[in-house]
Amino acid sequence: MSYPGYPPNNQSNPTLRPANPFDPRRDAEILRKAMKGFGTDEKSIIQVLAHRVNTQRQEIAVQFKTMYGKDLISDLKSEVSGKFKDLIVGLMTPTFDFLAKEIHNAIDGIGTNEETIIEIICTASNAEINNIKMAYHKLFGKDLEKELMGETSGSFRRLLVSLCQGQRNENTFVDVASAQADAQKLLQAGELQFGTDESTFNMILCSRSFCQLQQIFLEYHRLTGRDFEDVIKSEFSGDIENGLKAIVKSVRDKSAYFAKRLHESMAGFGTNDSALIRIVATRCEIDMVDIKNAYMSMYGKSLETDVASDTFMDDTSGDYKKCLIALIVG
């Protein structure tokens, strides 16, 4: 059952599907020719890489190294520049390696980019969490959970530790009686007492299935007349509030969550290019059609229109923009 006004969460509607027919040797030849000699044929690079899924790009990289004895990513990095280079490198990186690197960048150096951590960790399935953890250990030789514990504190740290276990119930069966009991527990842990029993919110939001959480939010609304996201806003603040809200938004409509993240990445002065690249490069293979529909519904403009009209400071050739739009349009 869906929360009123929200579509089911288990959507898979990509703009980018595996190329068929697919000839990785031919693609490797096209890319080699595009980078050989004076100047670079960016159009051919986009034509290949923005129309192959990540696993196919990895096959092209293997063929490229086999045929020419050179590393495709290294060659691409030497031929393109700026944000276009960042996007191309993101596309050429195995998906979970890419997300692990994004988390590492978020916690490396002075300060922590909690928004990136929340976006990746709080929206991930069990399988995605476990794949990101393995990729993180492979790339950096460190345990992701321990790294996050070292960079965060309090309730937010406990939330991330819980999610890092990758043990959320993923059963699609909805137990209404259990949902009613959990809604009552959440009411007792928040509105009906002085202060907030954060552990109850953490336990329920990190362990119950998305289907079950939809029912819990519905039962809570029946009990109190309040939207559960408003409850989170009134009971929490800061990073823990943002983390819990990301879970609630993902449960209700993950596509709308990412549409909002994309809009925020382009709002105001300047562009949050890392968020824009990360979301477009990964979600185009999952649910970009739904994200585009949500974006149009929420903002009254198409996503590709906003990407095309946004100011890209170092994109004088327009290749960065063209590649993003190719992934969004499909």
PDB file of C-alpha atoms in Angstrom, residues 60-311:
ATOM      1  CA  ILE A  60      35.190  -1.388 -23.674  1.00  0.00           C
ATOM      2  CA  ALA A  61      38.027  -0.470 -21.274  1.00  0.00           C
ATOM      3  CA  VAL A  62      39.255  -4.094 -21.243  1.00  0.00           C
ATOM      4  CA  GLN A  63      39.180  -4.258 -25.051  1.00  0.00           C
ATOM      5  CA  PHE A  64      40.953  -0.894 -25.309  1.00  0.00           C
ATOM      6  CA  LYS A  65      43.799  -2.088 -23.085  1.00  0.00           C
ATOM      7  CA  THR A  66      43.970  -5.419 -24.938  1.00  0.00           C
ATOM      8  CA  MET A  67      44.086  -3.773 -28.358  1.00  0.00           C
ATOM      9  CA  TYR A  68      46.305  -0.774 -27.651  1.00  0.00           C
ATOM     10  CA  GLY A  69      48.156  -1.560 -24.413  1.00  0.00           C
ATOM     11  CA  LYS A  70      46.856   1.661 -22.881  1.00  0.00           C
ATOM     12  CA  ASP A  71      44.485   2.544 -20.066  1.00  0.00           C
ATOM     13  CA  LEU A  72      41.276   4.062 -21.436  1.00  0.00           C
ATOM     14  CA  ILE A  73      40.560   6.260 -18.395  1.00  0.00           C
ATOM     15  CA  SER A  74      44.113   7.661 -18.457  1.00  0.00           C
ATOM     16  CA  ASP A  75      43.822   8.442 -22.160  1.00  0.00           C
ATOM     17  CA  LEU A  76      40.431  10.106 -21.696  1.00  0.00           C
ATOM     18  CA  LYS A  77      41.736  12.195 -18.764  1.00  0.00           C
ATOM     19  CA  SER A  78      44.570  13.492 -20.912  1.00  0.00           C
ATOM     20  CA  GLU A  79      42.236  14.439 -23.768  1.00  0.00           C
ATOM     21  CA  VAL A  80      39.334  16.173 -22.008  1.00  0.00           C
ATOM     22  CA  SER A  81      39.209  18.710 -19.189  1.00  0.00           C
ATOM     23  CA  GLY A  82      37.092  20.447 -16.566  1.00  0.00           C
ATOM     24  CA  LYS A  83      33.706  19.143 -15.494  1.00  0.00           C
ATOM     25  CA  PHE A  84      33.413  17.155 -18.725  1.00  0.00           C
ATOM     26  CA  LYS A  85      36.456  15.167 -17.591  1.00  0.00           C
ATOM     27  CA  ASP A  86      34.875  14.626 -14.146  1.00  0.00           C
ATOM     28  CA  LEU A  87      31.699  13.311 -15.789  1.00  0.00           C
ATOM     29  CA  ILE A  88      33.590  11.024 -18.203  1.00  0.00           C
ATOM     30  CA  VAL A  89      35.754   9.609 -15.393  1.00  0.00           C
ATOM     31  CA  GLY A  90      32.569   9.044 -13.340  1.00  0.00           C
ATOM     32  CA  LEU A  91      30.977   7.180 -16.239  1.00  0.00           C
ATOM     33  CA  MET A  92      34.082   5.010 -16.699  1.00  0.00           C
ATOM     34  CA  THR A  93      34.363   4.093 -13.009  1.00  0.00           C
ATOM     35  CA  PRO A  94      32.495   0.952 -11.837  1.00  0.00           C
ATOM     36  CA  THR A  95      29.329   2.198 -10.117  1.00  0.00           C
ATOM     37  CA  PHE A  96      30.070   1.101  -6.549  1.00  0.00           C
ATOM     38  CA  ASP A  97      33.698   2.235  -6.816  1.00  0.00           C
ATOM     39  CA  PHE A  98      32.362   5.622  -7.927  1.00  0.00           C
ATOM     40  CA  LEU A  99      29.965   5.869  -4.956  1.00  0.00           C
ATOM     41  CA  ALA A 100      32.693   4.721  -2.539  1.00  0.00           C
ATOM     42  CA  LYS A 101      35.001   7.426  -3.906  1.00  0.00           C
ATOM     43  CA  GLU A 102      32.252  10.024  -3.505  1.00  0.00           C
ATOM     44  CA  ILE A 103      31.853   9.064   0.175  1.00  0.00           C
ATOM     45  CA  HIS A 104      35.621   9.151   0.633  1.00  0.00           C
ATOM     46  CA  ASN A 105      35.740  12.651  -0.891  1.00  0.00           C
ATOM     47  CA  ALA A 106      32.913  13.684   1.454  1.00  0.00           C
ATOM     48  CA  ILE A 107      34.878  12.707   4.585  1.00  0.00           C
ATOM     49  CA  ASP A 108      38.429  13.394   3.415  1.00  0.00           C
ATOM     50  CA  GLY A 109      40.223  16.552   4.524  1.00  0.00           C
ATOM     51  CA  ILE A 110      38.812  19.346   6.683  1.00  0.00           C
ATOM     52  CA  GLY A 111      35.093  19.128   7.365  1.00  0.00           C
ATOM     53  CA  THR A 112      32.571  16.549   6.242  1.00  0.00           C
ATOM     54  CA  ASN A 113      30.025  16.794   3.438  1.00  0.00           C
ATOM     55  CA  GLU A 114      27.089  15.232   5.253  1.00  0.00           C
ATOM     56  CA  GLU A 115      24.682  15.864   2.354  1.00  0.00           C
ATOM     57  CA  THR A 116      26.601  13.477   0.098  1.00  0.00           C
ATOM     58  CA  ILE A 117      26.790  10.802   2.797  1.00  0.00           C
ATOM     59  CA  ILE A 118      23.053  11.101   3.471  1.00  0.00           C
ATOM     60  CA  GLU A 119      22.165  10.948  -0.229  1.00  0.00           C
ATOM     61  CA  ILE A 120      24.173   7.765  -0.801  1.00  0.00           C
ATOM     62  CA  ILE A 121      23.769   5.845   2.479  1.00  0.00           C
ATOM     63  CA  CYS A 122      20.194   6.761   3.463  1.00  0.00           C
ATOM     64  CA  THR A 123      18.685   5.844   0.077  1.00  0.00           C
ATOM     65  CA  ALA A 124      20.606   2.598  -0.558  1.00  0.00           C
ATOM     66  CA  SER A 125      19.259  -0.950  -0.522  1.00  0.00           C
ATOM     67  CA  ASN A 126      21.008  -3.678   1.482  1.00  0.00           C
ATOM     68  CA  ALA A 127      22.810  -4.924  -1.622  1.00  0.00           C
ATOM     69  CA  GLU A 128      23.932  -1.406  -2.528  1.00  0.00           C
ATOM     70  CA  ILE A 129      25.233  -0.764   1.006  1.00  0.00           C
ATOM     71  CA  ASN A 130      27.202  -4.005   1.022  1.00  0.00           C
ATOM     72  CA  ASN A 131      28.645  -3.375  -2.449  1.00  0.00           C
ATOM     73  CA  ILE A 132      29.699   0.160  -1.469  1.00  0.00           C
ATOM     74  CA  LYS A 133      31.358  -1.193   1.709  1.00  0.00           C
ATOM     75  CA  MET A 134      33.313  -3.775  -0.311  1.00  0.00           C
ATOM     76  CA  ALA A 135      34.349  -1.177  -2.871  1.00  0.00           C
ATOM     77  CA  TYR A 136      35.448   1.210  -0.126  1.00  0.00           C
ATOM     78  CA  HIS A 137      37.634  -1.431   1.508  1.00  0.00           C
ATOM     79  CA  LYS A 138      39.116  -2.444  -1.858  1.00  0.00           C
ATOM     80  CA  LEU A 139      39.946   1.136  -2.837  1.00  0.00           C
ATOM     81  CA  PHE A 140      41.055   2.603   0.492  1.00  0.00           C
ATOM     82  CA  GLY A 141      41.879  -0.417   2.669  1.00  0.00           C
ATOM     83  CA  LYS A 142      39.546   0.887   5.376  1.00  0.00           C
ATOM     84  CA  ASP A 143      36.226  -0.091   6.911  1.00  0.00           C
ATOM     85  CA  LEU A 144      33.480   2.299   5.793  1.00  0.00           C
ATOM     86  CA  GLU A 145      31.519   1.999   9.028  1.00  0.00           C
ATOM     87  CA  LYS A 146      34.579   2.912  11.129  1.00  0.00           C
ATOM     88  CA  GLU A 147      35.403   5.791   8.802  1.00  0.00           C
ATOM     89  CA  LEU A 148      31.880   7.210   9.161  1.00  0.00           C
ATOM     90  CA  MET A 149      31.987   6.739  12.940  1.00  0.00           C
ATOM     91  CA  GLY A 150      35.177   8.766  13.057  1.00  0.00           C
ATOM     92  CA  GLU A 151      33.643  11.645  11.107  1.00  0.00           C
ATOM     93  CA  THR A 152      30.195  11.882  12.729  1.00  0.00           C
ATOM     94  CA  SER A 153      28.716  11.929  16.225  1.00  0.00           C
ATOM     95  CA  GLY A 154      25.592  11.399  18.302  1.00  0.00           C
ATOM     96  CA  SER A 155      22.304  10.320  16.775  1.00  0.00           C
ATOM     97  CA  PHE A 156      23.540  10.848  13.219  1.00  0.00           C
ATOM     98  CA  ARG A 157      26.462   8.484  13.825  1.00  0.00           C
ATOM     99  CA  ARG A 158      24.093   5.822  15.206  1.00  0.00           C
ATOM    100  CA  LEU A 159      21.832   6.215  12.177  1.00  0.00           C
ATOM    101  CA  LEU A 160      24.737   5.649   9.771  1.00  0.00           C
ATOM    102  CA  VAL A 161      26.052   2.680  11.778  1.00  0.00           C
ATOM    103  CA  SER A 162      22.592   1.069  11.670  1.00  0.00           C
ATOM    104  CA  LEU A 163      22.279   1.599   7.913  1.00  0.00           C
ATOM    105  CA  CYS A 164      25.831   0.341   7.281  1.00  0.00           C
ATOM    106  CA  GLN A 165      24.788  -3.099   8.545  1.00  0.00           C
ATOM    107  CA  GLY A 166      22.760  -3.568   5.339  1.00  0.00           C
ATOM    108  CA  GLN A 167      20.180  -5.566   7.253  1.00  0.00           C
ATOM    109  CA  ARG A 168      16.914  -3.754   6.487  1.00  0.00           C
ATOM    110  CA  ASN A 169      13.963  -6.108   6.068  1.00  0.00           C
ATOM    111  CA  GLU A 170      13.233  -6.145   2.338  1.00  0.00           C
ATOM    112  CA  ASN A 171      10.099  -8.290   2.434  1.00  0.00           C
ATOM    113  CA  THR A 172       7.240  -6.773   0.416  1.00  0.00           C
ATOM    114  CA  PHE A 173       4.578  -8.220   2.746  1.00  0.00           C
ATOM    115  CA  VAL A 174       2.830  -5.554   4.847  1.00  0.00           C
ATOM    116  CA  ASP A 175       1.795  -6.417   8.413  1.00  0.00           C
ATOM    117  CA  VAL A 176      -0.884  -3.868   9.301  1.00  0.00           C
ATOM    118  CA  ALA A 177      -1.090  -4.806  12.990  1.00  0.00           C
ATOM    119  CA  SER A 178       2.677  -4.454  13.372  1.00  0.00           C
ATOM    120  CA  ALA A 179       2.551  -1.100  11.543  1.00  0.00           C
ATOM    121  CA  GLN A 180      -0.109   0.128  13.965  1.00  0.00           C
ATOM    122  CA  ALA A 181       2.034  -0.955  16.922  1.00  0.00           C
ATOM    123  CA  ASP A 182       5.118   0.787  15.480  1.00  0.00           C
ATOM    124  CA  ALA A 183       3.143   3.977  14.807  1.00  0.00           C
ATOM    125  CA  GLN A 184       2.072   3.932  18.470  1.00  0.00           C
ATOM    126  CA  LYS A 185       5.709   3.407  19.574  1.00  0.00           C
ATOM    127  CA  LEU A 186       6.842   6.364  17.468  1.00  0.00           C
ATOM    128  CA  LEU A 187       4.072   8.525  18.909  1.00  0.00           C
ATOM    129  CA  GLN A 188       5.116   7.570  22.454  1.00  0.00           C
ATOM    130  CA  ALA A 189       8.805   8.185  21.617  1.00  0.00           C
ATOM    131  CA  GLY A 190       8.156  11.648  20.240  1.00  0.00           C
ATOM    132  CA  GLU A 191       5.048  13.743  20.579  1.00  0.00           C
ATOM    133  CA  LEU A 192       3.742  12.146  23.783  1.00  0.00           C
ATOM    134  CA  GLN A 193       6.856  12.692  25.876  1.00  0.00           C
ATOM    135  CA  PHE A 194       9.202  15.491  26.830  1.00  0.00           C
ATOM    136  CA  GLY A 195      12.244  15.183  24.587  1.00  0.00           C
ATOM    137  CA  THR A 196      12.652  12.477  21.976  1.00  0.00           C
ATOM    138  CA  ASP A 197      13.522   8.790  22.339  1.00  0.00           C
ATOM    139  CA  GLU A 198      15.764   8.814  19.274  1.00  0.00           C
ATOM    140  CA  SER A 199      16.613   5.111  19.507  1.00  0.00           C
ATOM    141  CA  THR A 200      13.001   4.121  18.733  1.00  0.00           C
ATOM    142  CA  PHE A 201      12.972   6.248  15.572  1.00  0.00           C
ATOM    143  CA  ASN A 202      16.372   4.830  14.602  1.00  0.00           C
ATOM    144  CA  MET A 203      15.322   1.215  15.160  1.00  0.00           C
ATOM    145  CA  ILE A 204      12.081   1.445  13.178  1.00  0.00           C
ATOM    146  CA  LEU A 205      13.331   3.604  10.288  1.00  0.00           C
ATOM    147  CA  CYS A 206      16.518   1.566   9.793  1.00  0.00           C
ATOM    148  CA  SER A 207      15.115  -1.957  10.084  1.00  0.00           C
ATOM    149  CA  ARG A 208      11.569  -1.996   8.673  1.00  0.00           C
ATOM    150  CA  SER A 209      11.042  -2.608   4.959  1.00  0.00           C
ATOM    151  CA  PHE A 210      10.096   0.323   2.731  1.00  0.00           C
ATOM    152  CA  CYS A 211       6.658  -1.250   2.164  1.00  0.00           C
ATOM    153  CA  GLN A 212       6.175  -1.619   5.904  1.00  0.00           C
ATOM    154  CA  LEU A 213       7.337   1.949   6.559  1.00  0.00           C
ATOM    155  CA  GLN A 214       4.754   3.263   4.084  1.00  0.00           C
ATOM    156  CA  GLN A 215       2.086   1.558   6.153  1.00  0.00           C
ATOM    157  CA  ILE A 216       3.600   2.855   9.404  1.00  0.00           C
ATOM    158  CA  PHE A 217       3.469   6.440   8.096  1.00  0.00           C
ATOM    159  CA  LEU A 218      -0.150   5.877   7.062  1.00  0.00           C
ATOM    160  CA  GLU A 219      -1.059   4.524  10.509  1.00  0.00           C
ATOM    161  CA  TYR A 220       0.725   7.440  12.179  1.00  0.00           C
ATOM    162  CA  HIS A 221      -1.284   9.857  10.044  1.00  0.00           C
ATOM    163  CA  ARG A 222      -4.486   8.070  11.062  1.00  0.00           C
ATOM    164  CA  LEU A 223      -3.536   8.360  14.747  1.00  0.00           C
ATOM    165  CA  THR A 224      -2.471  11.994  14.745  1.00  0.00           C
ATOM    166  CA  GLY A 225      -3.474  13.637  11.456  1.00  0.00           C
ATOM    167  CA  ARG A 226       0.169  14.639  11.035  1.00  0.00           C
ATOM    168  CA  ASP A 227       2.495  14.003   8.129  1.00  0.00           C
ATOM    169  CA  PHE A 228       5.454  11.939   9.319  1.00  0.00           C
ATOM    170  CA  GLU A 229       8.008  14.213   7.681  1.00  0.00           C
ATOM    171  CA  ASP A 230       6.621  17.097   9.771  1.00  0.00           C
ATOM    172  CA  VAL A 231       7.074  14.937  12.864  1.00  0.00           C
ATOM    173  CA  ILE A 232      10.751  14.423  11.970  1.00  0.00           C
ATOM    174  CA  LYS A 233      11.158  18.198  11.520  1.00  0.00           C
ATOM    175  CA  SER A 234       9.657  18.935  14.941  1.00  0.00           C
ATOM    176  CA  GLU A 235      11.525  16.192  16.851  1.00  0.00           C
ATOM    177  CA  PHE A 236      15.007  16.430  15.278  1.00  0.00           C
ATOM    178  CA  SER A 237      17.436  18.976  13.898  1.00  0.00           C
ATOM    179  CA  GLY A 238      20.670  19.081  11.924  1.00  0.00           C
ATOM    180  CA  ASP A 239      22.202  16.040  10.241  1.00  0.00           C
ATOM    181  CA  ILE A 240      20.011  13.466  12.005  1.00  0.00           C
ATOM    182  CA  GLU A 241      16.893  15.344  10.836  1.00  0.00           C
ATOM    183  CA  ASN A 242      18.205  15.409   7.260  1.00  0.00           C
ATOM    184  CA  GLY A 243      19.160  11.727   7.388  1.00  0.00           C
ATOM    185  CA  LEU A 244      15.772  10.604   8.696  1.00  0.00           C
ATOM    186  CA  LYS A 245      13.945  12.838   6.200  1.00  0.00           C
ATOM    187  CA  ALA A 246      15.970  11.269   3.373  1.00  0.00           C
ATOM    188  CA  ILE A 247      14.758   7.836   4.486  1.00  0.00           C
ATOM    189  CA  VAL A 248      11.137   9.044   4.677  1.00  0.00           C
ATOM    190  CA  LYS A 249      11.365  10.662   1.225  1.00  0.00           C
ATOM    191  CA  SER A 250      12.952   7.504  -0.225  1.00  0.00           C
ATOM    192  CA  VAL A 251      10.193   5.346   1.218  1.00  0.00           C
ATOM    193  CA  ARG A 252       7.508   7.545  -0.291  1.00  0.00           C
ATOM    194  CA  ASP A 253       9.027   8.359  -3.672  1.00  0.00           C
ATOM    195  CA  LYS A 254      12.754   7.952  -4.248  1.00  0.00           C
ATOM    196  CA  SER A 255      12.452   9.590  -7.676  1.00  0.00           C
ATOM    197  CA  ALA A 256      11.061  12.783  -6.114  1.00  0.00           C
ATOM    198  CA  TYR A 257      13.925  12.762  -3.602  1.00  0.00           C
ATOM    199  CA  PHE A 258      16.518  12.692  -6.392  1.00  0.00           C
ATOM    200  CA  ALA A 259      14.576  15.263  -8.427  1.00  0.00           C
ATOM    201  CA  LYS A 260      14.824  17.626  -5.447  1.00  0.00           C
ATOM    202  CA  ARG A 261      18.566  16.887  -5.079  1.00  0.00           C
ATOM    203  CA  LEU A 262      19.097  17.691  -8.764  1.00  0.00           C
ATOM    204  CA  HIS A 263      17.132  20.926  -8.481  1.00  0.00           C
ATOM    205  CA  GLU A 264      19.159  21.954  -5.429  1.00  0.00           C
ATOM    206  CA  SER A 265      22.403  21.181  -7.279  1.00  0.00           C
ATOM    207  CA  MET A 266      21.507  23.816  -9.902  1.00  0.00           C
ATOM    208  CA  ALA A 267      19.708  26.361  -7.699  1.00  0.00           C
ATOM    209  CA  GLY A 268      21.232  29.696  -6.764  1.00  0.00           C
ATOM    210  CA  PHE A 269      24.649  30.939  -7.797  1.00  0.00           C
ATOM    211  CA  GLY A 270      26.922  28.262  -9.198  1.00  0.00           C
ATOM    212  CA  THR A 271      26.336  24.547  -9.616  1.00  0.00           C
ATOM    213  CA  ASN A 272      27.041  21.648  -7.277  1.00  0.00           C
ATOM    214  CA  ASP A 273      28.639  19.688 -10.103  1.00  0.00           C
ATOM    215  CA  SER A 274      29.680  16.682  -8.028  1.00  0.00           C
ATOM    216  CA  ALA A 275      26.046  16.043  -6.994  1.00  0.00           C
ATOM    217  CA  LEU A 276      24.785  16.666 -10.528  1.00  0.00           C
ATOM    218  CA  ILE A 277      27.332  14.260 -12.033  1.00  0.00           C
ATOM    219  CA  ARG A 278      26.834  11.601  -9.359  1.00  0.00           C
ATOM    220  CA  ILE A 279      23.045  11.515  -9.607  1.00  0.00           C
ATOM    221  CA  VAL A 280      22.818  11.671 -13.410  1.00  0.00           C
ATOM    222  CA  ALA A 281      25.628   9.124 -13.970  1.00  0.00           C
ATOM    223  CA  THR A 282      24.133   6.557 -11.574  1.00  0.00           C
ATOM    224  CA  ARG A 283      20.353   7.084 -11.715  1.00  0.00           C
ATOM    225  CA  CYS A 284      20.204   7.085 -15.538  1.00  0.00           C
ATOM    226  CA  GLU A 285      20.515   3.281 -15.284  1.00  0.00           C
ATOM    227  CA  ILE A 286      17.899   2.964 -12.525  1.00  0.00           C
ATOM    228  CA  ASP A 287      14.987   5.430 -12.519  1.00  0.00           C
ATOM    229  CA  MET A 288      15.839   8.576 -14.507  1.00  0.00           C
ATOM    230  CA  VAL A 289      12.517   8.457 -16.409  1.00  0.00           C
ATOM    231  CA  ASP A 290      10.675   8.668 -13.074  1.00  0.00           C
ATOM    232  CA  ILE A 291      13.056  11.363 -11.783  1.00  0.00           C
ATOM    233  CA  LYS A 292      12.355  13.440 -14.917  1.00  0.00           C
ATOM    234  CA  ASN A 293       8.593  13.030 -14.443  1.00  0.00           C
ATOM    235  CA  ALA A 294       8.881  13.999 -10.765  1.00  0.00           C
ATOM    236  CA  TYR A 295      11.043  17.006 -11.686  1.00  0.00           C
ATOM    237  CA  MET A 296       8.479  18.261 -14.203  1.00  0.00           C
ATOM    238  CA  SER A 297       5.663  17.774 -11.694  1.00  0.00           C
ATOM    239  CA  MET A 298       7.552  19.531  -8.873  1.00  0.00           C
ATOM    240  CA  TYR A 299       9.146  22.442 -10.762  1.00  0.00           C
ATOM    241  CA  GLY A 300       7.068  22.916 -13.923  1.00  0.00           C
ATOM    242  CA  LYS A 301      10.117  22.566 -16.159  1.00  0.00           C
ATOM    243  CA  SER A 302      11.872  19.593 -17.687  1.00  0.00           C
ATOM    244  CA  LEU A 303      15.134  18.448 -16.112  1.00  0.00           C
ATOM    245  CA  GLU A 304      16.939  18.663 -19.444  1.00  0.00           C
ATOM    246  CA  THR A 305      15.735  22.272 -19.888  1.00  0.00           C
ATOM    247  CA  ASP A 306      17.174  23.277 -16.520  1.00  0.00           C
ATOM    248  CA  VAL A 307      20.442  21.452 -17.222  1.00  0.00           C
ATOM    249  CA  ALA A 308      20.661  23.156 -20.626  1.00  0.00           C
ATOM    250  CA  SER A 309      19.986  26.621 -19.166  1.00  0.00           C
ATOM    251  CA  ASP A 310      22.166  26.305 -16.060  1.00  0.00           C
ATOM    252  CA  THR A 311      25.484  28.166 -16.187  1.00  0.00           C
TER     253      THR A 311
END
